[in-house]
Coordinates of N, CA and C and ligand atoms in Angstrom, one line a residue:
M1127 N -26.6 23.0 27.1 CA -25.2 22.6 27.1 C -24.5 22.9 28.4
A1128 N -23.8 22.0 29.1 CA -23.2 22.2 30.4 C -22.0 23.1 30.2
P1129 N -21.6 23.8 31.2 CA -20.3 24.6 31.1 C -19.1 23.7 30.8
A1130 N -18.1 24.3 30.3 CA -16.9 23.5 29.9 C -16.3 22.7 31.1
S1131 N -16.2 23.3 32.3 CA -15.6 22.7 33.4 C -16.4 21.4 33.8
K1132 N -17.7 21.5 33.7 CA -18.6 20.4 34.1 C -18.4 19.2 33.1
R1133 N -18.2 19.6 31.8 CA -18.0 18.6 30.8 C -16.7 17.9 31.0
R1134 N -15.7 18.6 31.4 CA -14.4 18.0 31.6 C -14.4 17.0 32.8
N1135 N -15.1 17.4 33.9 CA -15.3 16.5 35.0 C -16.0 15.2 34.6
K1136 N -17.0 15.3 33.8 CA -17.7 14.2 33.4 C -16.8 13.2 32.6
R1137 N -16.0 13.8 31.8 CA -15.1 13.1 30.9 C -14.1 12.2 31.8
R1138 N -13.7 12.8 32.9 CA -12.8 12.0 33.8 C -13.4 10.8 34.4
R1139 N -14.7 10.8 34.6 CA -15.3 9.7 35.3 C -15.7 8.5 34.3
A1140 N -16.1 8.9 33.1 CA -16.7 7.9 32.3 C -16.1 7.8 30.9
A1141 N -16.2 6.7 30.2 CA -15.8 6.6 28.9 C -16.6 7.5 28.0
V1142 N -16.1 8.1 27.0 CA -16.8 9.0 26.2 C -16.7 8.6 24.7
I1143 N -17.9 8.6 24.1 CA -17.9 8.2 22.7 C -18.0 9.5 21.8
E1144 N -17.0 9.6 20.9 CA -17.0 10.8 20.1 C -16.8 10.4 18.6
P1145 N -17.3 11.2 17.7 CA -17.1 10.9 16.3 C -15.7 11.0 15.9
A1146 N -15.2 10.1 15.1 CA -13.8 10.1 14.6 C -13.7 9.7 13.2
A1147 N -12.6 10.0 12.5 CA -12.5 9.6 11.1 C -12.6 8.1 11.0
G1148 N -13.5 7.6 10.1 CA -13.7 6.2 10.0 C -14.6 5.6 11.0
G1149 N -15.3 6.3 11.8 CA -16.3 5.8 12.7 C -16.2 6.5 14.1
M1150 N -16.8 5.8 15.1 CA -16.9 6.4 16.4 C -15.6 6.0 17.2
R1151 N -15.2 6.8 18.1 CA -14.0 6.5 18.9 C -14.5 6.4 20.4
L1152 N -14.1 5.4 21.1 CA -14.4 5.3 22.5 C -13.2 5.7 23.4
W1153 N -13.4 6.7 24.2 CA -12.3 7.2 25.0 C -12.5 6.6 26.4
A1154 N -11.6 5.9 27.0 CA -11.7 5.3 28.3 C -10.3 5.4 29.0
P1155 N -9.9 6.6 29.4 CA -8.5 6.7 29.9 C -8.3 5.9 31.1
W1156 N -9.3 5.7 31.9 CA -9.1 4.9 33.2 C -8.7 3.5 32.9
R1157 N -8.8 3.0 31.6 CA -8.4 1.6 31.3 C -6.9 1.5 31.3
Y1158 N -6.1 2.6 31.2 CA -4.7 2.4 31.1 C -4.1 1.6 32.2
S1159 N -4.5 2.0 33.5 CA -3.9 1.3 34.6 C -4.3 -0.2 34.6
Y1160 N -5.6 -0.4 34.2 CA -6.1 -1.8 34.2 C -5.2 -2.6 33.1
L1161 N -5.0 -2.0 32.0 CA -4.3 -2.7 30.9 C -2.9 -3.0 31.4
R1162 N -2.2 -2.1 32.1 CA -0.9 -2.3 32.6 C -0.9 -3.5 33.6
S1163 N -1.8 -3.5 34.5 CA -1.8 -4.6 35.5 C -2.2 -5.9 34.9
A1164 N -3.2 -5.9 34.0 CA -3.6 -7.1 33.4 C -2.5 -7.9 32.7
H1165 N -1.5 -7.1 32.2 CA -0.5 -7.8 31.4 C 0.9 -7.9 32.2
S1166 N 0.8 -7.7 33.5 CA 2.1 -7.8 34.2 C 2.6 -9.2 34.4
A1167 N 1.6 -10.2 34.5 CA 2.1 -11.6 34.7 C 2.4 -12.1 33.3
T1168 N 3.4 -13.0 33.2 CA 3.7 -13.6 31.9 C 3.0 -14.9 31.8
P1169 N 2.1 -15.0 30.9 CA 1.4 -16.3 30.7 C 2.4 -17.3 30.0
E1170 N 2.1 -18.6 30.1 CA 2.9 -19.6 29.4 C 2.8 -19.3 27.9
C1171 N 3.9 -19.5 27.2 CA 3.8 -19.2 25.7 C 3.2 -20.3 25.0
I1172 N 2.1 -20.0 24.2 CA 1.3 -21.0 23.5 C 2.1 -21.4 22.2
F1173 N 3.1 -20.6 21.8 CA 3.8 -20.9 20.6 C 5.0 -21.8 20.8
C1174 N 5.4 -22.0 22.0 CA 6.6 -22.8 22.3 C 6.2 -24.2 22.8
F1175 N 6.5 -25.2 22.0 CA 6.3 -26.5 22.4 C 7.3 -27.5 21.7
G1176 N 7.4 -28.6 22.3 CA 8.4 -29.6 21.8 C 7.7 -30.5 20.8
K1177 N 8.1 -31.8 20.8 CA 7.4 -32.7 19.8 C 6.0 -33.1 20.3
L1178 N 5.0 -33.0 19.4 CA 3.7 -33.3 19.9 C 3.1 -34.5 19.2
S1179 N 2.3 -35.3 19.9 CA 1.7 -36.4 19.3 C 0.5 -35.9 18.4
A1180 N -0.1 -36.7 17.6 CA -1.2 -36.3 16.8 C -2.4 -35.7 17.7
A1181 N -2.6 -36.4 18.8 CA -3.7 -36.0 19.7 C -3.3 -34.6 20.3
Q1182 N -2.1 -34.4 20.7 CA -1.7 -33.1 21.3 C -1.8 -32.0 20.2
R1183 N -1.4 -32.4 19.0 CA -1.5 -31.3 18.0 C -2.9 -30.9 17.8
K1184 N -3.8 -31.9 17.8 CA -5.2 -31.6 17.6 C -5.7 -30.7 18.8
R1185 N -5.3 -31.1 20.0 CA -5.8 -30.3 21.2 C -5.3 -28.9 21.1
R1186 N -4.0 -28.7 20.7 CA -3.5 -27.4 20.6 C -3.8 -26.7 19.3
L1187 N -4.5 -27.3 18.4 CA -4.9 -26.7 17.1 C -3.8 -26.4 16.2
V1188 N -2.7 -27.3 16.3 CA -1.5 -27.1 15.5 C -1.7 -27.7 14.2
L1189 N -1.5 -27.0 13.1 CA -1.7 -27.5 11.7 C -0.3 -27.8 11.1
V1190 N 0.7 -27.0 11.4 CA 2.0 -27.2 10.8 C 3.0 -26.9 12.0
A1191 N 4.0 -27.8 12.0 CA 5.2 -27.6 12.9 C 6.4 -28.1 12.3
T1192 N 7.2 -27.2 11.7 CA 8.5 -27.6 11.1 C 9.6 -27.1 12.0
E1193 N 10.8 -27.2 11.6 CA 11.9 -26.8 12.4 C 11.9 -25.3 12.6
R1194 N 11.4 -24.5 11.6 CA 11.4 -23.1 11.6 C 10.1 -22.4 11.9
S1195 N 9.0 -23.0 11.5 CA 7.7 -22.3 11.5 C 6.6 -23.2 12.0
L1196 N 5.5 -22.5 12.4 CA 4.3 -23.2 12.8 C 3.0 -22.5 12.4
V1197 N 2.0 -23.3 12.2 CA 0.6 -22.7 12.0 C -0.3 -23.3 12.9
M1198 N -1.1 -22.5 13.6 CA -2.2 -23.0 14.4 C -3.5 -22.2 14.3
L1199 N -4.6 -22.8 14.6 CA -5.8 -22.1 14.6 C -5.9 -21.3 15.9
N1200 N -6.4 -20.1 15.8 CA -6.6 -19.3 17.0 C -7.7 -19.8 17.9
L1201 N -7.4 -20.1 19.2 CA -8.4 -20.6 20.1 C -9.5 -19.6 20.3
Y1202 N -9.2 -18.3 20.2 CA -10.2 -17.2 20.3 C -10.3 -16.5 19.0
P1203 N -10.9 -17.1 18.0 CA -10.9 -16.6 16.6 C -11.7 -15.4 16.4
Y1204 N -11.2 -14.5 15.6 CA -12.0 -13.4 15.2 C -13.0 -13.8 14.1
N1205 N -12.7 -14.9 13.4 CA -13.6 -15.3 12.4 C -13.3 -16.8 12.2
N1206 N -14.2 -17.5 11.4 CA -13.9 -18.9 11.1 C -12.6 -19.0 10.3
G1207 N -11.8 -20.0 10.7 CA -10.5 -20.2 10.0 C -9.4 -19.2 10.3
H1208 N -9.5 -18.5 11.5 CA -8.5 -17.6 11.9 C -7.2 -18.3 12.2
L1209 N -6.2 -18.1 11.4 CA -4.9 -18.8 11.6 C -3.9 -17.9 12.2
M1210 N -2.9 -18.5 12.9 CA -1.7 -17.8 13.3 C -0.5 -18.5 12.8
V1211 N 0.4 -17.8 12.2 CA 1.7 -18.3 11.7 C 2.8 -17.7 12.5
A1212 N 3.7 -18.5 13.0 CA 4.8 -18.0 13.9 C 6.1 -18.7 13.7
P1213 N 7.2 -18.1 14.0 CA 8.4 -18.9 14.0 C 8.5 -19.8 15.2
R1214 N 9.3 -20.9 15.1 CA 9.4 -21.8 16.3 C 10.2 -21.1 17.4
R1215 N 11.1 -20.3 17.0 CA 11.9 -19.6 18.0 C 11.1 -18.5 18.8
H1216 N 11.3 -18.4 20.1 CA 10.6 -17.4 20.9 C 11.3 -16.1 20.7
V1217 N 10.9 -15.4 19.7 CA 11.4 -14.0 19.4 C 10.2 -13.0 19.2
A1218 N 10.5 -11.8 19.6 CA 9.4 -10.8 19.7 C 9.2 -10.0 18.4
S1219 N 10.1 -10.0 17.5 CA 10.0 -9.1 16.3 C 10.6 -9.6 15.1
P1220 N 10.1 -9.3 13.9 CA 10.7 -10.0 12.7 C 12.1 -9.7 12.4
E1221 N 12.7 -8.6 12.9 CA 14.1 -8.3 12.6 C 15.0 -9.2 13.3
L1222 N 14.4 -10.0 14.3 CA 15.2 -10.9 15.1 C 15.3 -12.3 14.5
L1223 N 14.5 -12.4 13.4 CA 14.5 -13.7 12.7 C 15.7 -13.9 11.7
S1224 N 16.1 -15.1 11.5 CA 17.1 -15.3 10.5 C 16.5 -15.2 9.1
R1225 N 17.4 -15.1 8.1 CA 16.9 -15.0 6.7 C 16.1 -16.2 6.4
D1226 N 16.6 -17.4 6.8 CA 15.9 -18.7 6.5 C 14.5 -18.7 7.1
E1227 N 14.4 -18.2 8.4 CA 13.1 -18.2 9.1 C 12.2 -17.3 8.3
R1228 N 12.7 -16.1 8.0 CA 11.8 -15.1 7.3 C 11.3 -15.7 5.9
A1229 N 12.2 -16.4 5.2 CA 11.9 -17.0 3.9 C 10.8 -18.0 4.1
E1230 N 11.0 -18.9 5.1 CA 10.0 -20.0 5.3 C 8.6 -19.4 5.7
I1231 N 8.7 -18.5 6.7 CA 7.4 -17.9 7.2 C 6.7 -17.2 6.1
G1232 N 7.4 -16.5 5.2 CA 6.8 -15.8 4.0 C 6.1 -16.8 3.2
E1233 N 6.7 -18.0 2.9 CA 6.1 -19.1 2.2 C 4.8 -19.6 2.9
V1234 N 4.9 -19.8 4.2 CA 3.8 -20.3 5.0 C 2.6 -19.4 5.0
V1235 N 2.9 -18.1 5.1 CA 1.8 -17.1 5.1 C 1.1 -17.2 3.8
A1236 N 1.9 -17.2 2.7 CA 1.2 -17.3 1.4 C 0.4 -18.6 1.2
A1237 N 1.0 -19.7 1.7 CA 0.3 -21.0 1.7 C -1.0 -21.0 2.5
A1238 N -0.9 -20.3 3.6 CA -2.1 -20.2 4.5 C -3.2 -19.4 3.8
V1239 N -2.8 -18.3 3.1 CA -3.8 -17.6 2.4 C -4.4 -18.4 1.3
R1240 N -3.5 -19.2 0.5 CA -4.0 -20.0 -0.5 C -5.0 -21.1 0.0
A1241 N -4.6 -21.7 1.1 CA -5.5 -22.8 1.7 C -6.8 -22.2 2.1
L1242 N -6.8 -21.0 2.8 CA -8.1 -20.5 3.3 C -9.0 -20.1 2.1
R1243 N -8.3 -19.5 1.0 CA -9.1 -19.2 -0.2 C -9.8 -20.4 -0.8
S1244 N -9.0 -21.5 -0.9 CA -9.6 -22.7 -1.5 C -10.6 -23.4 -0.6
E1245 N -10.4 -23.4 0.7 CA -11.2 -24.2 1.6 C -12.5 -23.4 2.1
L1246 N -12.3 -22.2 2.4 CA -13.4 -21.4 3.0 C -14.0 -20.3 2.1
R1247 N -13.3 -20.1 1.0 CA -13.9 -19.1 0.0 C -14.2 -17.8 0.6
P1248 N -13.3 -17.1 1.3 CA -13.5 -15.8 1.8 C -13.6 -14.8 0.7
V1249 N -14.2 -13.6 1.0 CA -14.2 -12.5 0.0 C -13.0 -11.7 0.2
G1250 N -12.4 -11.7 1.4 CA -11.1 -10.9 1.6 C -10.4 -11.6 2.8
L1251 N -9.2 -11.1 3.1 CA -8.5 -11.6 4.3 C -7.8 -10.5 4.9
N1252 N -7.6 -10.6 6.2 CA -6.7 -9.7 7.0 C -5.4 -10.5 7.3
V1253 N -4.3 -9.9 6.9 CA -3.0 -10.6 7.2 C -2.1 -9.5 7.9
G1254 N -1.7 -9.8 9.2 CA -0.8 -8.8 9.8 C -0.4 -9.3 11.2
A1255 N 0.5 -8.5 11.8 CA 1.1 -8.8 13.1 C 1.0 -7.6 14.0
N1256 N 0.7 -7.9 15.3 CA 0.7 -6.9 16.3 C 2.0 -7.0 17.1
L1257 N 2.9 -6.0 17.0 CA 4.2 -6.1 17.7 C 4.1 -5.3 19.0
G1258 N 4.1 -6.0 20.2 CA 4.1 -5.3 21.5 C 2.6 -5.3 22.0
R1259 N 2.5 -5.2 23.3 CA 1.2 -5.3 23.9 C 0.4 -4.0 23.6
A1260 N 1.0 -2.9 23.5 CA 0.3 -1.7 23.2 C -0.3 -1.7 21.8
A1261 N 0.3 -2.6 20.9 CA -0.3 -2.7 19.6 C -1.3 -3.8 19.5
G1262 N -1.6 -4.4 20.6 CA -2.7 -5.4 20.7 C -2.3 -6.9 20.7
A1263 N -1.0 -7.1 20.9 CA -0.5 -8.5 20.9 C -0.9 -9.2 22.2
G1264 N -1.5 -10.3 22.2 CA -1.8 -11.1 23.4 C -0.6 -11.8 23.9
F1265 N 0.2 -12.3 23.0 CA 1.5 -12.9 23.3 C 2.6 -12.1 22.7
A1266 N 3.0 -11.1 23.3 CA 3.9 -10.1 22.7 C 5.3 -10.6 22.5
D1267 N 5.7 -11.6 23.4 CA 7.1 -12.0 23.4 C 7.4 -13.0 22.3
H1268 N 6.4 -13.6 21.7 CA 6.6 -14.5 20.6 C 5.8 -14.0 19.4
M1269 N 6.4 -13.4 18.5 CA 5.7 -12.8 17.4 C 4.9 -13.8 16.5
H1270 N 3.8 -13.3 16.0 CA 3.0 -14.2 15.1 C 2.2 -13.3 14.2
W1271 N 1.9 -13.9 13.0 CA 1.1 -13.2 12.0 C -0.3 -13.8 12.1
H1272 N -1.3 -13.0 12.0 CA -2.7 -13.4 12.0 C -3.1 -13.5 10.5
V1273 N -3.8 -14.5 10.1 CA -4.4 -14.6 8.8 C -5.9 -14.9 9.0
V1274 N -6.7 -13.9 8.7 CA -8.1 -14.0 9.1 C -9.0 -13.9 7.8
P1275 N -9.7 -14.9 7.5 CA -10.6 -14.8 6.3 C -11.8 -13.9 6.6
R1276 N -12.2 -13.1 5.7 CA -13.3 -12.2 5.9 C -14.4 -12.4 4.8
W1277 N -15.6 -12.2 5.3 CA -16.8 -12.2 4.4 C -17.6 -10.9 4.6
D1278 N -18.3 -10.5 3.5 CA -19.1 -9.3 3.6 C -20.1 -9.5 4.8
G1279 N -20.2 -8.5 5.6 CA -21.2 -8.5 6.7 C -20.8 -9.4 7.9
D1280 N -19.5 -9.9 7.9 CA -19.2 -10.8 9.1 C -18.9 -10.0 10.4
N1281 N -18.8 -8.7 10.2 CA -18.4 -7.9 11.4 C -19.6 -7.1 11.8
N1282 N -20.3 -7.5 12.8 CA -21.5 -6.8 13.2 C -21.2 -6.1 14.6
F1283 N -22.2 -5.6 15.2 CA -22.0 -4.8 16.5 C -21.6 -5.7 17.6
M1284 N -21.7 -7.0 17.5 CA -21.4 -7.9 18.7 C -19.9 -7.8 19.2
P1285 N -18.9 -7.8 18.3 CA -17.5 -7.7 18.8 C -17.3 -6.4 19.5
V1286 N -18.0 -5.3 19.1 CA -17.7 -4.0 19.6 C -18.4 -3.9 21.0
L1287 N -19.6 -4.3 21.1 CA -20.3 -4.1 22.3 C -20.2 -5.2 23.4
A1288 N -20.0 -6.4 23.0 CA -20.0 -7.4 24.0 C -18.8 -8.4 24.0
S1289 N -17.8 -8.0 23.2 CA -16.6 -8.9 23.1 C -17.1 -10.3 22.7
T1290 N -18.2 -10.4 21.9 CA -18.8 -11.7 21.5 C -18.7 -11.8 20.0
R1291 N -18.2 -12.9 19.6 CA -18.1 -13.1 18.1 C -19.1 -14.2 17.7
V1292 N -19.6 -14.1 16.6 CA -20.6 -15.1 16.0 C -19.8 -15.9 15.0
L1293 N -19.6 -17.2 15.3 CA -18.9 -18.0 14.4 C -19.8 -19.1 13.9
S1294 N -19.7 -19.4 12.6 CA -20.6 -20.5 12.1 C -20.0 -21.8 12.0
Q1295 N -18.6 -21.9 12.3 CA -18.0 -23.2 12.2 C -17.2 -23.5 13.5
S1296 N -17.3 -24.7 14.0 CA -16.6 -25.0 15.3 C -15.1 -25.1 15.0
L1297 N -14.3 -24.9 16.0 CA -12.8 -25.1 15.9 C -12.5 -26.5 15.4
E1298 N -13.2 -27.5 16.0 CA -12.9 -28.9 15.6 C -13.2 -29.1 14.1
D1299 N -14.3 -28.5 13.6 CA -14.6 -28.6 12.2 C -13.6 -27.9 11.3
S1300 N -13.1 -26.7 11.8 CA -12.1 -25.9 11.0 C -10.8 -26.8 11.0
Y1301 N -10.5 -27.4 12.1 CA -9.2 -28.2 12.2 C -9.3 -29.3 11.2
R1302 N -10.5 -30.0 11.3 CA -10.7 -31.2 10.4 C -10.6 -30.8 8.9
Q1303 N -11.2 -29.7 8.6 CA -11.2 -29.3 7.2 C -9.8 -28.8 6.7
L1304 N -9.1 -28.1 7.5 CA -7.8 -27.5 7.1 C -6.6 -28.5 7.3
S1305 N -6.8 -29.5 8.2 CA -5.6 -30.3 8.5 C -5.0 -31.0 7.3
P1306 N -5.7 -31.6 6.4 CA -5.0 -32.3 5.3 C -4.2 -31.4 4.4
V1307 N -4.8 -30.2 4.2 CA -4.1 -29.2 3.3 C -2.8 -28.8 3.9
F1308 N -2.8 -28.6 5.3 CA -1.5 -28.1 5.9 C -0.6 -29.3 6.1
K1309 N -1.1 -30.5 6.3 CA -0.2 -31.7 6.3 C 0.7 -31.7 5.1
A1310 N 0.0 -31.5 3.9 CA 0.8 -31.5 2.7 C 1.8 -30.4 2.6
L1311 N 1.5 -29.2 3.1 CA 2.4 -28.1 3.2 C 3.6 -28.5 4.1
E1312 N 3.3 -29.0 5.2 CA 4.3 -29.4 6.2 C 5.3 -30.4 5.6
A1313 N 4.7 -31.4 4.9 CA 5.6 -32.4 4.2 C 6.5 -31.7 3.2
G1314 N 5.9 -30.8 2.4 CA 6.7 -30.1 1.4 C 7.8 -29.3 2.0
L1315 N 7.6 -28.6 3.2 CA 8.6 -27.8 3.8 C 9.7 -28.7 4.4
A1316 N 9.3 -29.9 4.8 CA 10.3 -30.7 5.5 C 11.2 -31.4 4.5
S1317 N 10.8 -31.5 3.2 CA 11.6 -32.3 2.2 C 12.6 -31.4 1.6
Ligands
ZN369 ZN1 7.3 -18.7 22.7

């Protein structure tokens, strides 16, 4: 075993893997400056758009777009059928939403879960929002909920080691399968 001072020096240079509650924890303190610089530029907001043609909707993977809410497939999905539900307004946090927006979005999240259950038959789902970049939000200024279907054994070592995900359905196929279900939801919300 190396002396304590040597072990500390080593820790400064390299990421360290240590056991932690619920699994292993990767320590990489040098990533902090990278994470800050990587997010300094503001990318175009993917959730803000005007009226879209059917072709544009398909290209942007938009399944629902009402006055208050939208649903789209995630272009970088964690799993097949990974949906994002968002308000139409560019706001960063749920307390900034109106009561009507919160009511509609609550309905849409429930409808998204129902649609994924009936179309893709997942064993479980993750539903949640990351508020702020530190919490993992890619588009922190426009809040959105993720609705991710899960199957037993769908999470292997690939996402952890190589940022690579194994998906069995293409985004085009997911869009084609889910589109009619969400068209009906959109029509119901508009009426
Ligand atoms: Zn936006």
